[in-house]
Coordinates of C-alpha atoms and ligand atoms in Angstrom, one line a residue:
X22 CA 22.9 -43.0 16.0
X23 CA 26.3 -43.2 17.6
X24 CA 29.5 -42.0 15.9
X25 CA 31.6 -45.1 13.8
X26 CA 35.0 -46.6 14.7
X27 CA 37.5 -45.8 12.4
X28 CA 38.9 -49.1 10.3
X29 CA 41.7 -47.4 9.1
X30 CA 43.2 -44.7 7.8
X31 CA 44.1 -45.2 4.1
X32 CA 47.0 -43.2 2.2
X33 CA 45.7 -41.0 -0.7
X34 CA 48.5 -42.1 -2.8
X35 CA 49.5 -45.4 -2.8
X36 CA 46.9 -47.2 -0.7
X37 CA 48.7 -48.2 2.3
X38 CA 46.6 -49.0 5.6
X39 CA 47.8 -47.7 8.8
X40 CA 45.8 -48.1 12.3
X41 CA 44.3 -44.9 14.1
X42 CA 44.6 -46.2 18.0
X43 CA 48.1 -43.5 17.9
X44 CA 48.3 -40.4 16.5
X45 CA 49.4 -40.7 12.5
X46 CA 51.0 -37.9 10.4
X47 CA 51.5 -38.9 7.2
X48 CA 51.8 -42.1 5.2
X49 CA 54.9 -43.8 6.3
X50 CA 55.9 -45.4 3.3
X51 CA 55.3 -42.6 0.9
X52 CA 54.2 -39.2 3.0
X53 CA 51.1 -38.9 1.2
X54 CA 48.1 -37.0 2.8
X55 CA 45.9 -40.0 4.8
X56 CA 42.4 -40.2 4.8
X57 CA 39.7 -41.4 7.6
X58 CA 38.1 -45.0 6.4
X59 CA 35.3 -46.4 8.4
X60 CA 33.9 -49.8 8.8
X61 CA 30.3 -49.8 6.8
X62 CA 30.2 -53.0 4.6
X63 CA 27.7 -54.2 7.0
X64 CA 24.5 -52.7 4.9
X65 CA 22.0 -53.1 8.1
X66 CA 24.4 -51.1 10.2
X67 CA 25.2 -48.1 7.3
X68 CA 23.2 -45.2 8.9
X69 CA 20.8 -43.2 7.3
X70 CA 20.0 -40.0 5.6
X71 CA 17.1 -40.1 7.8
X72 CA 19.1 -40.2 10.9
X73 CA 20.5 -37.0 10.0
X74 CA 17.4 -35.0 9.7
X75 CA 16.4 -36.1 13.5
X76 CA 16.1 -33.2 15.7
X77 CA 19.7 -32.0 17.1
X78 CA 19.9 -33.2 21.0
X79 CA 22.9 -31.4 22.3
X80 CA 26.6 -31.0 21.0
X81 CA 26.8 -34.0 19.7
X82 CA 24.4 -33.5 17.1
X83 CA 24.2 -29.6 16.2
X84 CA 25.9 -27.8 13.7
X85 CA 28.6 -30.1 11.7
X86 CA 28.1 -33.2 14.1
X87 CA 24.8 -33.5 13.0
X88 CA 27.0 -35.7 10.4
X89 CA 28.6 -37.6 13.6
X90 CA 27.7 -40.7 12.2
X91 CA 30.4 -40.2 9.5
X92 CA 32.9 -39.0 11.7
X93 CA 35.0 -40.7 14.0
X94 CA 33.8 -41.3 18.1
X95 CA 34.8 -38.8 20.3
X96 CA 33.3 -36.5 22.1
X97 CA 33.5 -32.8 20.1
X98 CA 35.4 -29.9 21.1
X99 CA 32.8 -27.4 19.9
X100 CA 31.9 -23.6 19.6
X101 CA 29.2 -24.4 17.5
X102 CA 30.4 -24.6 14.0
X103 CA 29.2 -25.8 10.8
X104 CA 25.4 -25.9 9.5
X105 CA 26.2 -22.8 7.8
X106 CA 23.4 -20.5 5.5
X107 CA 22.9 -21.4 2.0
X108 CA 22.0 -17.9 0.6
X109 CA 19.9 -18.0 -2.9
X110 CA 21.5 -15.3 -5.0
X111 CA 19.2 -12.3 -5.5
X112 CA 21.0 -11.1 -8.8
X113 CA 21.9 -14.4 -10.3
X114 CA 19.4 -17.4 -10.5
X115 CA 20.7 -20.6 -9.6
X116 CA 23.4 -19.4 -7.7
X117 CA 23.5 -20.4 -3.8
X118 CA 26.3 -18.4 -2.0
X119 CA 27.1 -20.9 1.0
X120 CA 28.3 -18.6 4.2
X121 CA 30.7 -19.8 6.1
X122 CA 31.6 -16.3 7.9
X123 CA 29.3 -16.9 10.6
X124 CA 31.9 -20.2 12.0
X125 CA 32.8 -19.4 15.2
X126 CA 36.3 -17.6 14.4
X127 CA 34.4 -16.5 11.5
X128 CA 36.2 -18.6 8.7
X129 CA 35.3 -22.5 7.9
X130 CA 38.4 -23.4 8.9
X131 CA 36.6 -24.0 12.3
X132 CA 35.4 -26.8 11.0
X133 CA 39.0 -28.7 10.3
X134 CA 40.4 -27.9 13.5
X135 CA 36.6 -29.0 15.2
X136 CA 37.6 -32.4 14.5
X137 CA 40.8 -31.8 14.7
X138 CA 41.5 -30.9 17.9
X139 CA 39.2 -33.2 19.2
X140 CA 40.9 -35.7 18.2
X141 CA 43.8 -34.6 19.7
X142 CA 42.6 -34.3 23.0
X143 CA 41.1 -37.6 22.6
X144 CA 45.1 -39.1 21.9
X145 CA 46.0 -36.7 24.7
X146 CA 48.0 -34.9 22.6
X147 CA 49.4 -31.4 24.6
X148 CA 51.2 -28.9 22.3
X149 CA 49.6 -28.3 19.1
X150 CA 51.5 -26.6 16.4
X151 CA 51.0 -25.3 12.8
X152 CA 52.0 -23.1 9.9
X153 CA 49.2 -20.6 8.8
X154 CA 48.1 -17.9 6.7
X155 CA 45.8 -16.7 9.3
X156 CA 42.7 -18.0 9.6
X157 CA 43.5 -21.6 10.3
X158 CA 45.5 -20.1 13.4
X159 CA 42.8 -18.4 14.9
X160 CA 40.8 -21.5 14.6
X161 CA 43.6 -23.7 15.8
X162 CA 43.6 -21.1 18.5
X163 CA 40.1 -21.0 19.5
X164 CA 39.7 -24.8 19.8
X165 CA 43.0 -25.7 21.6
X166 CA 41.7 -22.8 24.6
X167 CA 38.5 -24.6 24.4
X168 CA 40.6 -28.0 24.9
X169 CA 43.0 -27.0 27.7
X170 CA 45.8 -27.9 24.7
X171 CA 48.7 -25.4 23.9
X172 CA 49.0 -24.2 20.3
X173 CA 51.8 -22.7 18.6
X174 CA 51.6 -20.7 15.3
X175 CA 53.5 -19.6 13.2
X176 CA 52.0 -17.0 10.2
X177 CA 53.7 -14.7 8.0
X178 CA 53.7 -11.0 9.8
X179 CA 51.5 -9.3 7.2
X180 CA 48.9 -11.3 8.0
X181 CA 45.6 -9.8 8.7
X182 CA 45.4 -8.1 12.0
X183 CA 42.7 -9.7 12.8
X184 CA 44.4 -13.0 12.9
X185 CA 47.3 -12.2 14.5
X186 CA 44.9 -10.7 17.7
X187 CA 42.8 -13.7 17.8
X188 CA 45.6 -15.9 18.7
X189 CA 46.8 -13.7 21.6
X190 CA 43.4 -12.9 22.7
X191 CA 43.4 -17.5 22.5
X192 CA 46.1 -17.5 24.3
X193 CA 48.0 -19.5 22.0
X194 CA 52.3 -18.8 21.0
X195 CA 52.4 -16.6 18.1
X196 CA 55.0 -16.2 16.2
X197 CA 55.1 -13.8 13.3
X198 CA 57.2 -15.0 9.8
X199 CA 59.3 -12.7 7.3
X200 CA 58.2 -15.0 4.8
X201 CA 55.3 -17.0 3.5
X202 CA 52.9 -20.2 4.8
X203 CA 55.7 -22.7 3.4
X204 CA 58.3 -20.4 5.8
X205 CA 56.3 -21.3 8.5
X206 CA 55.7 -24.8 7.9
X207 CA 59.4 -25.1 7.7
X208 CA 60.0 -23.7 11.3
X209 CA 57.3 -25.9 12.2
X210 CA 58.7 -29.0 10.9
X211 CA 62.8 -28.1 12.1
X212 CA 61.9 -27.7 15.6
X213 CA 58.5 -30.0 16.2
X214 CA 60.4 -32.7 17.3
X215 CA 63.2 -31.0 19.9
X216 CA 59.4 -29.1 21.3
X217 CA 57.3 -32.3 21.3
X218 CA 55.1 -30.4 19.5
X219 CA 52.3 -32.1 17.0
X220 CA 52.2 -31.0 13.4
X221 CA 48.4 -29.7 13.1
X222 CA 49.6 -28.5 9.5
X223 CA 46.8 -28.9 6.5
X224 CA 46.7 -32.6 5.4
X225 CA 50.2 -33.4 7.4
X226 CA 47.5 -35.0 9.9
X227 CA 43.8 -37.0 8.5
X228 CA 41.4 -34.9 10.6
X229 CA 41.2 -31.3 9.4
X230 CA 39.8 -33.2 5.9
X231 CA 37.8 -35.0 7.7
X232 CA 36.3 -31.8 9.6
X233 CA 36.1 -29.6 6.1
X234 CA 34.6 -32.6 4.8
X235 CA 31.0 -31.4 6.2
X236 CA 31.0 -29.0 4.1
X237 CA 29.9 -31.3 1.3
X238 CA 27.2 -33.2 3.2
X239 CA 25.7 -30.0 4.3
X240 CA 25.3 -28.1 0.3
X241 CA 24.0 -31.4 -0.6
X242 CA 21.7 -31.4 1.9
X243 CA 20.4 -28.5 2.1
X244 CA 19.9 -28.2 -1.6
X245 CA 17.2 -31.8 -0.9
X246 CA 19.7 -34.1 -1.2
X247 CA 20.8 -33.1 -4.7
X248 CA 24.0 -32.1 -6.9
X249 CA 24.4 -28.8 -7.7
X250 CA 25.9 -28.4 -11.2
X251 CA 28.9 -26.7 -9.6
X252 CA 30.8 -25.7 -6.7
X253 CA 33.7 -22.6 -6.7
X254 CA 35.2 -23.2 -4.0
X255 CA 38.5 -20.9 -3.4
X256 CA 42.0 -22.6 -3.1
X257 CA 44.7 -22.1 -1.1
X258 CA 46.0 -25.7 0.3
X259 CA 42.6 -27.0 -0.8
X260 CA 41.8 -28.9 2.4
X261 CA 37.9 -28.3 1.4
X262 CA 38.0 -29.3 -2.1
X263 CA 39.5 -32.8 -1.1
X264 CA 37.3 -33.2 1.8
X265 CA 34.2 -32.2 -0.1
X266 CA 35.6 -35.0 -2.9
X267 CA 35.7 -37.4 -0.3
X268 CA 32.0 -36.4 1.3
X269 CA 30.6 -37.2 -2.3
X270 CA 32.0 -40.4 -2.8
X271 CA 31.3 -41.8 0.8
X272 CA 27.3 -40.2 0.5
X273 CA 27.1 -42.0 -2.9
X274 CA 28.6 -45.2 -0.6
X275 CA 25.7 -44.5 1.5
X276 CA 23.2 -44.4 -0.8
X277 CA 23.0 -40.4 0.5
X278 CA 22.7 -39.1 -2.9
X279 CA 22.7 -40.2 -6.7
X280 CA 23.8 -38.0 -10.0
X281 CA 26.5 -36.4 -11.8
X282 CA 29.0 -35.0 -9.2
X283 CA 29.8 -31.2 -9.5
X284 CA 32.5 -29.7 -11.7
X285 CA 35.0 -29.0 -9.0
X286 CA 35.9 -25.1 -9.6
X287 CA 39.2 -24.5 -7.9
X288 CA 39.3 -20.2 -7.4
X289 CA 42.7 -18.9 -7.4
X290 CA 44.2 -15.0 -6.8
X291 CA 46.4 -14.1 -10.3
X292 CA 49.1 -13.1 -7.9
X293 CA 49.6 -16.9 -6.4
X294 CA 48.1 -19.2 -8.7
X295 CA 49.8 -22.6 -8.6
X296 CA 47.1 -24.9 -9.2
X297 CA 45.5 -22.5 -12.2
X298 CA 49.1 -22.9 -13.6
X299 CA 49.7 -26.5 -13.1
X300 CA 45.7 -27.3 -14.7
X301 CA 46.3 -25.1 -17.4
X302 CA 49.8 -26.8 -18.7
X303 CA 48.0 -30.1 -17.8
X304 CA 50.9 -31.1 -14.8
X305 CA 49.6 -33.1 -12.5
X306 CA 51.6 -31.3 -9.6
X307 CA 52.6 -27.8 -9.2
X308 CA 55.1 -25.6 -8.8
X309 CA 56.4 -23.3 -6.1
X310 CA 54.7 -19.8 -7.2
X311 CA 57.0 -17.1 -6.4
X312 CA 56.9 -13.4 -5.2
X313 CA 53.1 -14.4 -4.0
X314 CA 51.1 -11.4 -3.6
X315 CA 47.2 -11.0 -3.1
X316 CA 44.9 -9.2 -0.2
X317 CA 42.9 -12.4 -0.2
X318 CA 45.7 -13.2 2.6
X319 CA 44.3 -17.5 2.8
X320 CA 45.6 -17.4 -0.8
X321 CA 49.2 -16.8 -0.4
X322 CA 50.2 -20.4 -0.7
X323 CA 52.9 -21.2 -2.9
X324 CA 53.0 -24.9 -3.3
X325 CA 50.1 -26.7 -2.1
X326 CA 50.9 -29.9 0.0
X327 CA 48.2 -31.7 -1.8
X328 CA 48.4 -30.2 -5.1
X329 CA 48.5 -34.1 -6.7
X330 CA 44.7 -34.0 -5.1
X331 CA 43.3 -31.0 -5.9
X332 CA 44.3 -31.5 -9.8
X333 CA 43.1 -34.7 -9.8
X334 CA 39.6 -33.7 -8.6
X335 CA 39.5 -30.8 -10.5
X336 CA 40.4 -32.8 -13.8
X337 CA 37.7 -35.7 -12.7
X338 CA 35.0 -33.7 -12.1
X339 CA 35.1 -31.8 -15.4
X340 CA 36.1 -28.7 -13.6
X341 CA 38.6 -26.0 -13.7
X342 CA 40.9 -23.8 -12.3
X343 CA 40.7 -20.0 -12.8
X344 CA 42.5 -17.4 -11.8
X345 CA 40.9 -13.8 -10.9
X346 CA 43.1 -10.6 -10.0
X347 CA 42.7 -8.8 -6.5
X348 CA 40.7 -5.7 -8.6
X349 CA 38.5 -8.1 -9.9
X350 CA 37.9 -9.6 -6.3
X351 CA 37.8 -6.4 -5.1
X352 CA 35.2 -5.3 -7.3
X353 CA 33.0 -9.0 -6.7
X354 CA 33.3 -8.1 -3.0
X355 CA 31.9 -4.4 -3.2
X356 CA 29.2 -5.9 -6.1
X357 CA 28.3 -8.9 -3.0
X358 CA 28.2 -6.3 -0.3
X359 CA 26.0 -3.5 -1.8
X360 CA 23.8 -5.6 -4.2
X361 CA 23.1 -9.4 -1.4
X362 CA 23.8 -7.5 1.6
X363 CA 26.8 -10.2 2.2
X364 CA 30.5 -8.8 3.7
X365 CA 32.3 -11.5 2.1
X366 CA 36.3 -12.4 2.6
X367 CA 38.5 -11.4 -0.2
X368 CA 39.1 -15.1 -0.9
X369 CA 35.4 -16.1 -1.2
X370 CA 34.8 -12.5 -3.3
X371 CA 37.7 -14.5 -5.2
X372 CA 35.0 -17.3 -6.3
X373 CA 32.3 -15.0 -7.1
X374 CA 34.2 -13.2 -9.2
X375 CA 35.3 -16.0 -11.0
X376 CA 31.9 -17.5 -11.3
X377 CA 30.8 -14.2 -13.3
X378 CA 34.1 -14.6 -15.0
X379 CA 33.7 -18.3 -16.2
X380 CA 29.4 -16.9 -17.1
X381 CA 30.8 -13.9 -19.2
X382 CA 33.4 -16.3 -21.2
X383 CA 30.7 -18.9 -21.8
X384 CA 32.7 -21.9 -20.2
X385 CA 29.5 -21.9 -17.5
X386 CA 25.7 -21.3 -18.9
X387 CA 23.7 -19.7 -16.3
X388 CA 21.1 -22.8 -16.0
X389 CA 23.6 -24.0 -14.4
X390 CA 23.1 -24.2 -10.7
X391 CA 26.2 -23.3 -8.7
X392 CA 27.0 -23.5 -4.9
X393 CA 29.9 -20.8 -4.4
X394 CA 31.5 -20.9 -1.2
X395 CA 32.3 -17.4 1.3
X396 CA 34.9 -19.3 3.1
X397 CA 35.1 -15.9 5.7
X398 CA 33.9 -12.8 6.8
X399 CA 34.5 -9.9 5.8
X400 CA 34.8 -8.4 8.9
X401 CA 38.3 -10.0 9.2
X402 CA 39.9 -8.0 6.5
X403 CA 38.8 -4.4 7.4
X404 CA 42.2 -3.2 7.3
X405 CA 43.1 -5.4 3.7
X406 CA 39.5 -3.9 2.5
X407 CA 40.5 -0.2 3.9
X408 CA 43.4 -0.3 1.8
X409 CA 41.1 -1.3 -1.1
X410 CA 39.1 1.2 -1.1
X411 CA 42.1 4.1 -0.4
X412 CA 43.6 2.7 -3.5
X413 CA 40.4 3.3 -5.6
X414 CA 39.7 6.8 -4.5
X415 CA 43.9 8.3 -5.5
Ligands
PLP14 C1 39.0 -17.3 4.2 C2 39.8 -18.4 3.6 N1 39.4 -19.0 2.4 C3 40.1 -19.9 1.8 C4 41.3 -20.4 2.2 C5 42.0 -21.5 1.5 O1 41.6 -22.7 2.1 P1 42.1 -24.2 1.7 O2 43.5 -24.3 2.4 O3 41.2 -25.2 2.2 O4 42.3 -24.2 0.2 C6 41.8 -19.9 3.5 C7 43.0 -20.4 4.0 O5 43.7 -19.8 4.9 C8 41.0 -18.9 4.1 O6 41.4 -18.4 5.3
ZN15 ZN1 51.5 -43.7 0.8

């Protein structure tokens, strides 16, 4: 089964086509986020759950490209991510942690810049840039070495260290930010055009969705093709959340899978919780959260570029938005780690800590079955989880 053509990219907020034969941004009329459209109205030619399951033969169709046929043609800058464990709880039935620490670069934002910088070496695109919190850089990193591409990045400076190594170690320009993601993505944006530099920054381009966008075929698949009743997934600038969104709606296009779509749960840290604050006052956009502060470090985003998006889905899906405090992540990352044997990142610690949260208020029954999402490993933060544990023992 060969990877599809793209028809078009679409805008997410007012419609507008645009072709995909050049590099595209953002919508031109509008600057909404665009996402990747294929041509599949021809029934014969729509491929096949089936198709998937067919032994892996290469690159091409390990790991996330195993979903290649609903991704565009090119041929994959990969390290080998995606296809990630889907860990049954031992302590809490009907709860499948799904671990994406084991991504090359350790974080599922390998998956986004995958795709991503593929397709940028496919438009023979050269300098790469884009604002981070930390992970995303690495990744960015990783992949543009892989590429032959320069990437320059810009993350705020108490980053985790493990970040800011990774992208010498890469190779790629580093600069380090007195300030937060949207500081960065600012400096990216001023000088991008004087440095010929792409903006790689989440959802300012259609391909990092399309990348994190595997991450909903995969729980489906691996839990036989079926819903769960829920997915936390924790929320910085959401990329996963809308991709997953859009995974659902183009395997129900497919015929891939039938049912009641998850309640979206959108896992913020209390110390930077825009989206829990906007769903809660019922606005459909957010505002700029200030004085951000939280040791789940992919967290610290202030305004969320596709904030419009992620409340949206949330609201659809019958979801929320909760917000849960860096002790209480702290204390879901140490129950995770002694109790399943998982190292989880602060941010996914975030989601299990809010799934207990959202069980012990009675807003979800525990019947309900629940994919919660480790976006990282642990093993990133041991200087963030250091400093945990020094302020429990004074
Ligand atoms: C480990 C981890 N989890 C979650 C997030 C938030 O991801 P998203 O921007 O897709 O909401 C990040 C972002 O940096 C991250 O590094
Ligand atoms: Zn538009």
């Amino acid at each position: 089964m060969a990877m599809p053509k793209i028809a078009f990219l679409e805008c997410s907020r007012c419609g507008l086509h645009l072709d995909a034969v050049t590099p595209q941004t953002v919508c031109t009329a509008c600057s909404g986020p665009l996402y990747v459209r294929y041509d599949i109205a021809d029934a014969s030619a729509r491929p096949k759950r089936e198709d998937v399951e067919k032994n892996p033969n290469g690159a091409r169709r390990s790991g996330m490209w195993r979903y290649c046929m609903v991704l565009p043609e090119a041929e994959p800058v990969t390290l080998g991510e995606g296809w990630t464990p889907m860990l049954r709880s031992r302590l809490r039935p009907n709860v499948w942690l799904k671990d994406e620490g084991g991504n090359p670069t350790g974080s599922f934002k390998a998956r986004g810049l995958a795709l991503a910088v593929t397709m940028a070496r496919r438009y023979g695109l050269k300098k790469l840039a884009a604002p981070t919190a930390g992970n995303a850089g690495g990744a960015l990193a990783a992949y543009a070495a892989a590429a032959g591409i320069e990437a320059h990045i810009f993350m705020p400076k108490d980053a985790p260290l493990a970040n800011r190594i990774e992208c010498r170690a890469y190779g790629a320009k580093l600069t380090l930010v007195d300030g937060f993601i949207s500081d960065c993505a600012r400096i990216v944006a001023e000088r991008k055009a004087a440095e010929g530099w792409f903006d790689i920054s989440t959802l300012k381009e259609p391909f990092r969705v399309e990348g994190k966008k595997t991450m909903g075929y995969e729980l489906v698949e691996q839990l036989g093709w079926e819903y769960p009743d829920a997915v936390f997934y924790p929320t910085g600038g959401g990329v996963g959340l809308i991709g997953m969104w859009k995974a659902f709606a183009e395997m129900e296009e497919l015929g891939w899978v039938h049912g009641k779509r998850p309640k979206m749960i959108a896992v913020q840290a209390a110390g930077c919780a825009p989206i829990a604050r906007a769903f809660e006052n019922g606005e459909q956009v957010s505002q700029a959260w200030q004085n951000a502060h939280t040791f789940a470090a992919g967290l610290r985003v202030p305004k969320p570029y596709g904030d419009a998006l992620i409340l949206d889905i949330v609201r659809k899906s019958g979801g929320c938005a909760p917000a849960v405090t860096d002790a209480g992540i702290f204390a879901s990352l140490r129950d995770w780690a002694e109790h399943e044997g998982v190292l989880m990142s602060p941010e996914g610690a975030s989601a299990t800590a809010a799934y207990d949260q959202l069980i012990d208020s009675g807003a979800l029954r525990p019947e309900e079955r629940v994919v919660i999402f480790n976006t990282g490993s642990g093993s990133k933060y041991s200087e963030e989880i250091a400093a945990m544990f020094a302020q429990q023992t004074k």
